[in-house]
Amino acid sequence: ARRLHEDGVKIRLMVDSFETAQQISSFCNGLAQPLELVLDLDMSLRPAPGVHLGVRRSPLRTVSDTVRLFQRIDKLPNVRARAAMGYEAQ
């Protein structure tokens, strides 16, 4: 991914945790332009307490979880969170 990015290819990596974003940031040390990240959201349906429909793809389940991760990633060097994506898979 780093080599493609350095060669000018538009590439984005999916993340769902700060720890993963930190690892990517460390790996991309010294880049001229930050690598773009996309947050992977959990789109499961929870119609009632204890009822869960869908896969548990990501720990990002609420708007506040997502905003908080965007803000934390924004403080890292070498990476920028630019978008969010959800995949329902029900």
CSV table of C-alpha atoms in Angstrom, one decimal, residues 44-54 56:
chain,number,residue,atom,x,y,z
A,44,SER,CA,-26.0,-4.5,12.3
A,45,LEU,CA,-29.6,-4.0,13.3
A,46,ARG,CA,-30.5,-4.1,17.0
A,47,PRO,CA,-34.3,-3.7,17.0
A,48,ALA,CA,-34.7,-4.5,20.7
A,49,PRO,CA,-32.5,-5.2,23.7
A,50,GLY,CA,-30.7,-8.5,23.3
A,51,VAL,CA,-31.7,-8.9,19.6
A,52,HIS,CA,-28.9,-8.6,17.1
A,53,LEU,CA,-29.4,-9.1,13.4
A,54,GLY,CA,-26.3,-9.1,11.2
A,56,ARG,CA,-20.3,-8.1,14.1
